[in-house]
mmCIF file of C-alpha atoms in Angstrom:
data_model
loop_
_atom_site.group_PDB
_atom_site.id
_atom_site.type_symbol
_atom_site.label_atom_id
_atom_site.label_comp_id
_atom_site.label_asym_id
_atom_site.label_seq_id
_atom_site.Cartn_x
_atom_site.Cartn_y
_atom_site.Cartn_z
ATOM 1 C CA UNK A 1 -24.010 -13.860 -19.027
ATOM 2 C CA UNK A 2 -25.801 -12.720 -16.061
ATOM 3 C CA UNK A 3 -23.748 -12.183 -12.969
ATOM 4 C CA UNK A 4 -26.018 -14.588 -11.154
ATOM 5 C CA UNK A 5 -25.162 -17.298 -13.697
ATOM 6 C CA UNK A 6 -21.596 -16.409 -13.484
ATOM 7 C CA UNK A 7 -21.316 -16.742 -10.009
ATOM 8 C CA UNK A 8 -22.794 -20.287 -10.028
ATOM 9 C CA UNK A 9 -20.044 -21.050 -12.688
ATOM 10 C CA UNK A 10 -17.440 -19.491 -10.646
ATOM 11 C CA UNK A 11 -18.421 -21.170 -7.258
ATOM 12 C CA UNK A 12 -18.480 -24.673 -9.124
ATOM 13 C CA UNK A 13 -14.796 -25.901 -9.226
ATOM 14 C CA UNK A 14 -15.574 -28.039 -12.391
ATOM 15 C CA UNK A 15 -16.641 -24.782 -14.438
ATOM 16 C CA UNK A 16 -14.512 -22.163 -12.381
ATOM 17 C CA UNK A 17 -11.794 -21.603 -15.283
ATOM 18 C CA UNK A 18 -14.204 -21.219 -18.048
ATOM 19 C CA UNK A 19 -16.326 -18.890 -15.615
ATOM 20 C CA UNK A 20 -13.185 -16.844 -14.725
ATOM 21 C CA UNK A 21 -12.440 -16.062 -18.513
ATOM 22 C CA UNK A 22 -15.976 -14.929 -18.829
ATOM 23 C CA UNK A 23 -15.586 -12.724 -15.726
ATOM 24 C CA UNK A 24 -12.321 -11.266 -16.937
ATOM 25 C CA UNK A 25 -13.926 -10.458 -20.470
ATOM 26 C CA UNK A 26 -16.849 -8.940 -18.658
ATOM 27 C CA UNK A 27 -15.127 -6.548 -16.237
ATOM 28 C CA UNK A 28 -11.632 -6.055 -17.781
ATOM 29 C CA UNK A 29 -12.597 -2.614 -19.410
ATOM 30 C CA UNK A 30 -14.334 -1.323 -16.329
ATOM 31 C CA UNK A 31 -11.547 -2.340 -13.849
ATOM 32 C CA UNK A 32 -9.004 -1.295 -16.011
ATOM 33 C CA UNK A 33 -10.390 2.355 -16.630
ATOM 34 C CA UNK A 34 -11.049 2.554 -12.734
ATOM 35 C CA UNK A 35 -7.579 1.597 -12.010
ATOM 36 C CA UNK A 36 -6.106 3.855 -14.889
ATOM 37 C CA UNK A 37 -7.734 7.000 -13.557
ATOM 38 C CA UNK A 38 -5.992 6.376 -10.189
ATOM 39 C CA UNK A 39 -2.505 5.441 -11.327
ATOM 40 C CA UNK A 40 -2.426 7.221 -14.535
ATOM 41 C CA UNK A 41 0.385 5.414 -16.153
ATOM 42 C CA UNK A 42 -0.735 2.642 -18.667
ATOM 43 C CA UNK A 43 2.050 0.385 -17.389
ATOM 44 C CA UNK A 44 1.292 0.469 -13.890
ATOM 45 C CA UNK A 45 -2.577 0.142 -14.707
ATOM 46 C CA UNK A 46 -1.611 -3.006 -16.691
ATOM 47 C CA UNK A 47 0.229 -4.684 -14.055
ATOM 48 C CA UNK A 48 -2.362 -3.850 -11.381
ATOM 49 C CA UNK A 49 -5.148 -4.837 -13.417
ATOM 50 C CA UNK A 50 -3.445 -8.407 -13.831
ATOM 51 C CA UNK A 51 -2.746 -8.501 -9.957
ATOM 52 C CA UNK A 52 -6.350 -7.655 -9.239
ATOM 53 C CA UNK A 53 -7.806 -10.381 -11.334
ATOM 54 C CA UNK A 54 -5.313 -13.029 -10.043
ATOM 55 C CA UNK A 55 -6.366 -11.711 -6.727
ATOM 56 C CA UNK A 56 -10.024 -12.398 -7.640
ATOM 57 C CA UNK A 57 -9.338 -15.689 -8.851
ATOM 58 C CA UNK A 58 -7.404 -16.808 -5.677
ATOM 59 C CA UNK A 59 -10.392 -15.499 -3.582
ATOM 60 C CA UNK A 60 -13.505 -16.559 -5.581
ATOM 61 C CA UNK A 61 -13.962 -19.198 -3.020
ATOM 62 C CA UNK A 62 -14.557 -16.714 -0.231
ATOM 63 C CA UNK A 63 -17.190 -14.891 -2.329
ATOM 64 C CA UNK A 64 -20.445 -15.078 -0.849
ATOM 65 C CA UNK A 65 -23.229 -16.096 -3.304
ATOM 66 C CA UNK A 66 -25.825 -13.484 -1.973
ATOM 67 C CA UNK A 67 -23.316 -10.556 -2.477
ATOM 68 C CA UNK A 68 -23.064 -8.359 -5.554
ATOM 69 C CA UNK A 69 -20.306 -9.681 -7.785
ATOM 70 C CA UNK A 70 -19.573 -6.273 -9.204
ATOM 71 C CA UNK A 71 -19.169 -4.467 -6.128
ATOM 72 C CA UNK A 72 -17.090 -7.263 -4.840
ATOM 73 C CA UNK A 73 -14.607 -6.916 -7.804
ATOM 74 C CA UNK A 74 -14.524 -3.151 -7.520
ATOM 75 C CA UNK A 75 -13.975 -3.644 -3.924
ATOM 76 C CA UNK A 76 -10.903 -5.642 -4.485
ATOM 77 C CA UNK A 77 -9.732 -3.252 -7.221
ATOM 78 C CA UNK A 78 -10.157 -0.158 -5.173
ATOM 79 C CA UNK A 79 -8.199 -1.783 -2.259
ATOM 80 C CA UNK A 80 -5.433 -2.672 -4.542
ATOM 81 C CA UNK A 81 -5.148 0.746 -6.067
ATOM 82 C CA UNK A 82 -5.000 2.358 -2.681
ATOM 83 C CA UNK A 83 -2.380 -0.206 -1.680
ATOM 84 C CA UNK A 84 -0.251 0.461 -4.775
ATOM 85 C CA UNK A 85 -0.676 4.325 -4.294
ATOM 86 C CA UNK A 86 0.530 4.107 -0.464
ATOM 87 C CA UNK A 87 3.482 1.890 -1.222
ATOM 88 C CA UNK A 88 4.794 4.464 -4.127
ATOM 89 C CA UNK A 89 4.332 7.209 -1.706
ATOM 90 C CA UNK A 90 6.256 5.636 0.920
ATOM 91 C CA UNK A 91 8.889 4.592 -1.544
ATOM 92 C CA UNK A 92 9.219 8.185 -2.911
ATOM 93 C CA UNK A 93 8.386 10.211 0.127
ATOM 94 C CA UNK A 94 11.728 12.155 0.048
ATOM 95 C CA UNK A 95 11.417 12.866 -3.751
ATOM 96 C CA UNK A 96 7.851 14.353 -3.986
ATOM 97 C CA UNK A 97 4.845 15.357 -2.126
ATOM 98 C CA UNK A 98 1.039 14.682 -2.668
ATOM 99 C CA UNK A 99 0.479 13.444 -6.182
ATOM 100 C CA UNK A 100 3.399 15.157 -7.896
ATOM 101 C CA UNK A 101 4.574 12.076 -9.324
ATOM 102 C CA UNK A 102 1.326 11.285 -10.739
ATOM 103 C CA UNK A 103 1.125 14.767 -12.328
ATOM 104 C CA UNK A 104 4.623 14.206 -13.854
ATOM 105 C CA UNK A 105 3.097 11.034 -15.415
ATOM 106 C CA UNK A 106 0.113 13.011 -16.698
ATOM 107 C CA UNK A 107 2.338 14.994 -19.088
ATOM 108 C CA UNK A 108 5.005 12.261 -19.800
ATOM 109 C CA UNK A 109 3.273 9.047 -20.071
ATOM 110 C CA UNK A 110 2.434 7.402 -23.507
ATOM 111 C CA UNK A 111 -1.226 6.929 -24.281
ATOM 112 C CA UNK A 112 -2.684 10.246 -22.857
ATOM 113 C CA UNK A 113 -3.969 12.788 -25.123
ATOM 114 C CA UNK A 114 -5.914 15.655 -23.994
ATOM 115 C CA UNK A 115 -6.454 19.550 -24.650
ATOM 116 C CA UNK A 116 -5.551 22.089 -22.111
ATOM 117 C CA UNK A 117 -8.825 22.182 -20.569
ATOM 118 C CA UNK A 118 -8.920 18.485 -19.963
ATOM 119 C CA UNK A 119 -5.320 18.341 -18.691
ATOM 120 C CA UNK A 120 -6.237 21.230 -16.293
ATOM 121 C CA UNK A 121 -9.135 19.000 -15.027
ATOM 122 C CA UNK A 122 -7.011 16.083 -14.615
ATOM 123 C CA UNK A 123 -4.322 17.927 -12.699
ATOM 124 C CA UNK A 124 -7.260 19.366 -10.418
ATOM 125 C CA UNK A 125 -8.550 15.708 -9.692
ATOM 126 C CA UNK A 126 -5.009 14.677 -8.648
ATOM 127 C CA UNK A 127 -5.101 17.585 -6.128
ATOM 128 C CA UNK A 128 -7.648 15.344 -4.251
ATOM 129 C CA UNK A 129 -6.588 12.842 -1.725
ATOM 130 C CA UNK A 130 -6.618 9.281 -3.120
ATOM 131 C CA UNK A 131 -9.937 8.127 -1.419
ATOM 132 C CA UNK A 132 -11.767 11.192 -2.376
ATOM 133 C CA UNK A 133 -10.211 10.900 -5.767
ATOM 134 C CA UNK A 134 -11.578 7.294 -5.827
ATOM 135 C CA UNK A 135 -15.077 8.503 -4.764
ATOM 136 C CA UNK A 136 -15.087 11.189 -7.474
ATOM 137 C CA UNK A 137 -13.925 9.061 -10.098
ATOM 138 C CA UNK A 138 -16.830 6.388 -9.308
ATOM 139 C CA UNK A 139 -19.500 9.166 -9.219
ATOM 140 C CA UNK A 140 -18.086 11.208 -12.152
ATOM 141 C CA UNK A 141 -16.799 9.031 -14.600
ATOM 142 C CA UNK A 142 -18.420 5.751 -13.878
ATOM 143 C CA UNK A 143 -21.502 7.163 -12.882
ATOM 144 C CA UNK A 144 -22.164 4.443 -9.920
ATOM 145 C CA UNK A 145 -24.925 4.851 -7.605
ATOM 146 C CA UNK A 146 -24.058 6.152 -4.198
ATOM 147 C CA UNK A 147 -25.243 2.807 -2.710
ATOM 148 C CA UNK A 148 -22.907 0.949 -4.807
ATOM 149 C CA UNK A 149 -20.015 2.998 -4.059
ATOM 150 C CA UNK A 150 -21.104 2.956 -0.514
ATOM 151 C CA UNK A 151 -20.860 -1.154 -0.666
ATOM 152 C CA UNK A 152 -17.510 -0.895 -2.255
ATOM 153 C CA UNK A 153 -15.848 1.641 0.171
ATOM 154 C CA UNK A 154 -17.693 0.935 3.441
ATOM 155 C CA UNK A 155 -18.568 4.528 3.822
ATOM 156 C CA UNK A 156 -22.089 5.883 4.405
ATOM 157 C CA UNK A 157 -24.072 7.413 1.501
ATOM 158 C CA UNK A 158 -24.142 10.593 3.648
ATOM 159 C CA UNK A 159 -20.326 10.673 3.897
ATOM 160 C CA UNK A 160 -19.953 9.808 0.270
ATOM 161 C CA UNK A 161 -22.283 12.680 -0.880
ATOM 162 C CA UNK A 162 -20.255 15.120 1.316
ATOM 163 C CA UNK A 163 -17.039 13.824 0.095
ATOM 164 C CA UNK A 164 -18.094 14.121 -3.612
ATOM 165 C CA UNK A 165 -19.423 17.789 -2.988
ATOM 166 C CA UNK A 166 -16.279 18.852 -1.333
ATOM 167 C CA UNK A 167 -14.321 17.160 -4.309
ATOM 168 C CA UNK A 168 -16.192 19.144 -6.843
ATOM 169 C CA UNK A 169 -15.815 22.524 -4.965
ATOM 170 C CA UNK A 170 -12.112 21.953 -4.911
ATOM 171 C CA UNK A 171 -11.817 21.091 -8.492
ATOM 172 C CA UNK A 172 -13.871 23.948 -9.521
ATOM 173 C CA UNK A 173 -11.579 26.239 -7.299
ATOM 174 C CA UNK A 174 -8.277 24.741 -8.846
ATOM 175 C CA UNK A 175 -9.667 25.122 -12.516
ATOM 176 C CA UNK A 176 -10.800 28.693 -11.892
ATOM 177 C CA UNK A 177 -7.260 29.543 -10.966
ATOM 178 C CA UNK B 1 -9.788 2.382 -27.562
ATOM 179 C CA UNK B 2 -11.445 4.756 -25.008
ATOM 180 C CA UNK B 3 -13.675 4.731 -21.942
ATOM 181 C CA UNK B 4 -17.344 4.648 -22.430
ATOM 182 C CA UNK B 5 -17.329 8.451 -21.490
ATOM 183 C CA UNK B 6 -15.249 9.410 -24.596
ATOM 184 C CA UNK B 7 -15.768 13.175 -23.988
ATOM 185 C CA UNK B 8 -14.447 12.954 -20.628
ATOM 186 C CA UNK B 9 -11.666 10.595 -20.788
ATOM 187 C CA UNK B 10 -8.133 11.556 -21.819
ATOM 188 C CA UNK B 11 -6.618 8.019 -21.377
ATOM 189 C CA UNK B 12 -5.997 5.760 -24.405
ATOM 190 C CA UNK B 13 -4.641 2.130 -24.566
ATOM 191 C CA UNK B 14 -2.600 0.399 -27.049
ATOM 192 C CA UNK B 15 -4.265 -1.043 -30.152
ATOM 193 C CA UNK B 16 -5.617 -4.519 -29.410
ATOM 194 C CA UNK B 17 -4.923 -4.221 -25.692
ATOM 195 C CA UNK B 18 -8.250 -5.495 -24.183
ATOM 196 C CA UNK B 19 -8.171 -8.468 -26.786
ATOM 197 C CA UNK B 20 -4.992 -9.782 -25.241
ATOM 198 C CA UNK B 21 -5.352 -9.002 -21.613
ATOM 199 C CA UNK B 22 -7.711 -11.978 -20.855
ATOM 200 C CA UNK B 23 -5.007 -14.441 -22.081
ATOM 201 C CA UNK B 24 -2.214 -12.402 -20.038
ATOM 202 C CA UNK B 25 -4.609 -12.768 -16.844
ATOM 203 C CA UNK B 26 -5.127 -16.444 -17.519
ATOM 204 C CA UNK B 27 -1.302 -17.110 -17.752
ATOM 205 C CA UNK B 28 -0.632 -15.445 -14.600
ATOM 206 C CA UNK B 29 -3.423 -17.316 -13.020
ATOM 207 C CA UNK B 30 -1.789 -20.635 -14.171
ATOM 208 C CA UNK B 31 1.528 -19.616 -13.272
ATOM 209 C CA UNK B 32 0.375 -18.859 -9.686
ATOM 210 C CA UNK B 33 -1.167 -22.163 -9.501
ATOM 211 C CA UNK B 34 2.218 -23.867 -10.241
ATOM 212 C CA UNK B 35 3.861 -21.819 -7.757
ATOM 213 C CA UNK B 36 1.463 -22.680 -5.094
ATOM 214 C CA UNK B 37 2.386 -26.071 -5.471
ATOM 215 C CA UNK B 38 6.024 -25.121 -4.721
ATOM 216 C CA UNK B 39 5.466 -24.275 -1.165
ATOM 217 C CA UNK B 40 4.602 -20.633 -0.839
ATOM 218 C CA UNK B 41 5.467 -20.576 2.655
ATOM 219 C CA UNK B 42 8.911 -21.447 2.207
ATOM 220 C CA UNK B 43 9.542 -18.229 0.534
ATOM 221 C CA UNK B 44 7.767 -16.224 3.177
ATOM 222 C CA UNK B 45 9.769 -17.912 6.082
ATOM 223 C CA UNK B 46 13.008 -17.573 4.102
ATOM 224 C CA UNK B 47 12.450 -13.890 3.430
ATOM 225 C CA UNK B 48 11.694 -13.152 7.020
ATOM 226 C CA UNK B 49 14.782 -15.010 8.121
ATOM 227 C CA UNK B 50 16.997 -12.879 5.739
ATOM 228 C CA UNK B 51 15.392 -9.915 6.949
ATOM 229 C CA UNK B 52 16.221 -10.780 10.657
ATOM 230 C CA UNK B 53 19.664 -11.658 9.630
ATOM 231 C CA UNK B 54 20.237 -8.298 8.053
ATOM 232 C CA UNK B 55 18.838 -6.491 10.998
ATOM 233 C CA UNK B 56 20.764 -8.331 13.344
ATOM 234 C CA UNK B 57 23.998 -7.311 11.441
ATOM 235 C CA UNK B 58 23.075 -3.913 11.438
ATOM 236 C CA UNK B 59 22.190 -3.775 15.137
ATOM 237 C CA UNK B 60 25.047 -5.912 16.379
ATOM 238 C CA UNK B 61 27.598 -5.167 13.657
ATOM 239 C CA UNK B 62 30.163 -7.696 15.049
ATOM 240 C CA UNK B 63 32.255 -8.996 12.141
ATOM 241 C CA UNK B 64 34.133 -11.286 14.476
ATOM 242 C CA UNK B 65 30.948 -13.403 15.129
ATOM 243 C CA UNK B 66 28.833 -13.673 11.980
ATOM 244 C CA UNK B 67 25.347 -14.871 12.603
ATOM 245 C CA UNK B 68 23.855 -17.416 10.569
ATOM 246 C CA UNK B 69 20.148 -17.530 9.535
ATOM 247 C CA UNK B 70 19.754 -20.725 11.563
ATOM 248 C CA UNK B 71 21.232 -19.364 14.688
ATOM 249 C CA UNK B 72 19.258 -16.322 14.543
ATOM 250 C CA UNK B 73 15.926 -18.161 13.711
ATOM 251 C CA UNK B 74 16.748 -20.493 16.597
ATOM 252 C CA UNK B 75 16.078 -17.642 18.999
ATOM 253 C CA UNK B 76 12.693 -16.739 17.315
ATOM 254 C CA UNK B 77 9.565 -18.940 18.005
ATOM 255 C CA UNK B 78 7.407 -20.174 14.974
ATOM 256 C CA UNK B 79 4.462 -18.433 16.825
ATOM 257 C CA UNK B 80 6.522 -14.978 16.952
ATOM 258 C CA UNK B 81 7.223 -15.433 13.317
ATOM 259 C CA UNK B 82 3.720 -15.881 12.450
ATOM 260 C CA UNK B 83 2.587 -13.031 14.642
ATOM 261 C CA UNK B 84 5.307 -10.785 13.045
ATOM 262 C CA UNK B 85 3.769 -11.796 9.506
ATOM 263 C CA UNK B 86 0.328 -11.125 10.685
ATOM 264 C CA UNK B 87 1.048 -7.648 12.042
ATOM 265 C CA UNK B 88 3.495 -6.334 9.812
ATOM 266 C CA UNK B 89 2.718 -4.271 6.606
ATOM 267 C CA UNK B 90 5.626 -6.395 4.910
ATOM 268 C CA UNK B 91 4.877 -8.814 1.660
ATOM 269 C CA UNK B 92 6.865 -11.506 0.282
ATOM 270 C CA UNK B 93 7.712 -9.612 -2.806
ATOM 271 C CA UNK B 94 9.080 -6.555 -0.882
ATOM 272 C CA UNK B 95 11.313 -8.539 1.294
ATOM 273 C CA UNK B 96 12.401 -10.639 -1.760
ATOM 274 C CA UNK B 97 13.140 -7.221 -3.439
ATOM 275 C CA UNK B 98 15.215 -5.868 -0.707
ATOM 276 C CA UNK B 99 17.567 -8.675 -0.180
ATOM 277 C CA UNK B 100 20.706 -9.334 -2.269
ATOM 278 C CA UNK B 101 20.534 -13.037 -2.538
ATOM 279 C CA UNK B 102 23.961 -13.187 -4.191
ATOM 280 C CA UNK B 103 25.656 -12.327 -1.116
ATOM 281 C CA UNK B 104 23.888 -14.289 1.328
ATOM 282 C CA UNK B 105 24.226 -18.188 1.099
ATOM 283 C CA UNK B 106 21.707 -19.270 3.638
ATOM 284 C CA UNK B 107 21.151 -22.937 4.521
ATOM 285 C CA UNK B 108 17.385 -23.732 4.964
ATOM 286 C CA UNK B 109 17.285 -26.956 6.860
ATOM 287 C CA UNK B 110 15.894 -25.263 9.927
ATOM 288 C CA UNK B 111 13.385 -23.449 7.803
ATOM 289 C CA UNK B 112 12.144 -26.841 6.223
ATOM 290 C CA UNK B 113 11.653 -28.011 10.043
ATOM 291 C CA UNK B 114 9.647 -24.922 10.751
ATOM 292 C CA UNK B 115 7.527 -25.167 7.602
ATOM 293 C CA UNK B 116 6.760 -28.675 8.180
ATOM 294 C CA UNK B 117 5.591 -28.138 11.555
ATOM 295 C CA UNK B 118 3.009 -25.300 10.458
ATOM 296 C CA UNK B 119 -0.606 -26.184 11.188
ATOM 297 C CA UNK B 120 -3.585 -25.294 8.996
ATOM 298 C CA UNK B 121 -4.471 -22.719 11.539
ATOM 299 C CA UNK B 122 -1.221 -21.082 11.456
ATOM 300 C CA UNK B 123 -1.387 -21.131 7.509
ATOM 301 C CA UNK B 124 -4.982 -19.512 7.908
ATOM 302 C CA UNK B 125 -3.592 -16.840 10.180
ATOM 303 C CA UNK B 126 -0.828 -16.004 7.611
ATOM 304 C CA UNK B 127 -3.181 -15.965 4.596
ATOM 305 C CA UNK B 128 -5.343 -13.715 6.620
ATOM 306 C CA UNK B 129 -3.378 -10.753 5.312
ATOM 307 C CA UNK B 130 -4.467 -11.629 1.819
ATOM 308 C CA UNK B 131 -8.136 -11.123 2.700
ATOM 309 C CA UNK B 132 -9.716 -8.997 -0.101
ATOM 310 C CA UNK B 133 -12.551 -7.909 2.440
ATOM 311 C CA UNK B 134 -10.110 -5.418 4.098
ATOM 312 C CA UNK B 135 -11.650 -2.160 5.610
ATOM 313 C CA UNK B 136 -11.247 0.535 3.200
ATOM 314 C CA UNK B 137 -12.252 3.864 4.518
#
């Protein structure tokens, strides 16, 4: 089903529930992988993805029919990810710095398997600040257009290009060490 | 099951995960709809009252004159409570998690009174915290 048709279904209260199921089935994987790359752990990603879709359902009435559904969903998911990571950092401030906890999860969590080079790349990505990591993931893994990332993050295309360029440089430096 | 960029992705999910996820999400939505009918604001106001009580106990630490939730709340206006919720970073789940409910037997008559006097405008202001169109960067 195309997004335009889905939006019509979602904005009509009579067809909202069936439309919502279609939305979940259509977007669950993209949102899951978007979240998973940010929080690393499968259980955290699972909880967060459920929270995100519940939030989408609660706010569907606020969605403007002329906006893009895909960027709206990503925007909610992205905000939820950052909120989750900030809360975790506040809670464990005295235990670890930067993304130390996420690096630990990378080596200890289930459902992660990569060779030495792939793990080093992931550790390098985890050295980036969370917002820059989000931008990097959306560009590198999800192959999104800068214009779409711009709508999701409310950041200019120029700033995104600069951020992505710096991220790539930092990762290259880390991998060379 | 893997991401579309198989060669780049080291993360995996349990077998059948994406087959079950929609049902889990729909169940959460249904549960939330039922909870909404059971006065969501009651929980928020109750949690704020509990936090204020704990704060007062820490600050004044006068065991000879215990402060009840009702006494404490009587000194705080509804408008202040709403402002506090709108301004703070706190959410219901956080507050409830921090409170040991087994040791605090609050009476909520006063809170019921406050809740019944909430206007639609007040509710909108509080629910503003949950706006998904937040500024990100």
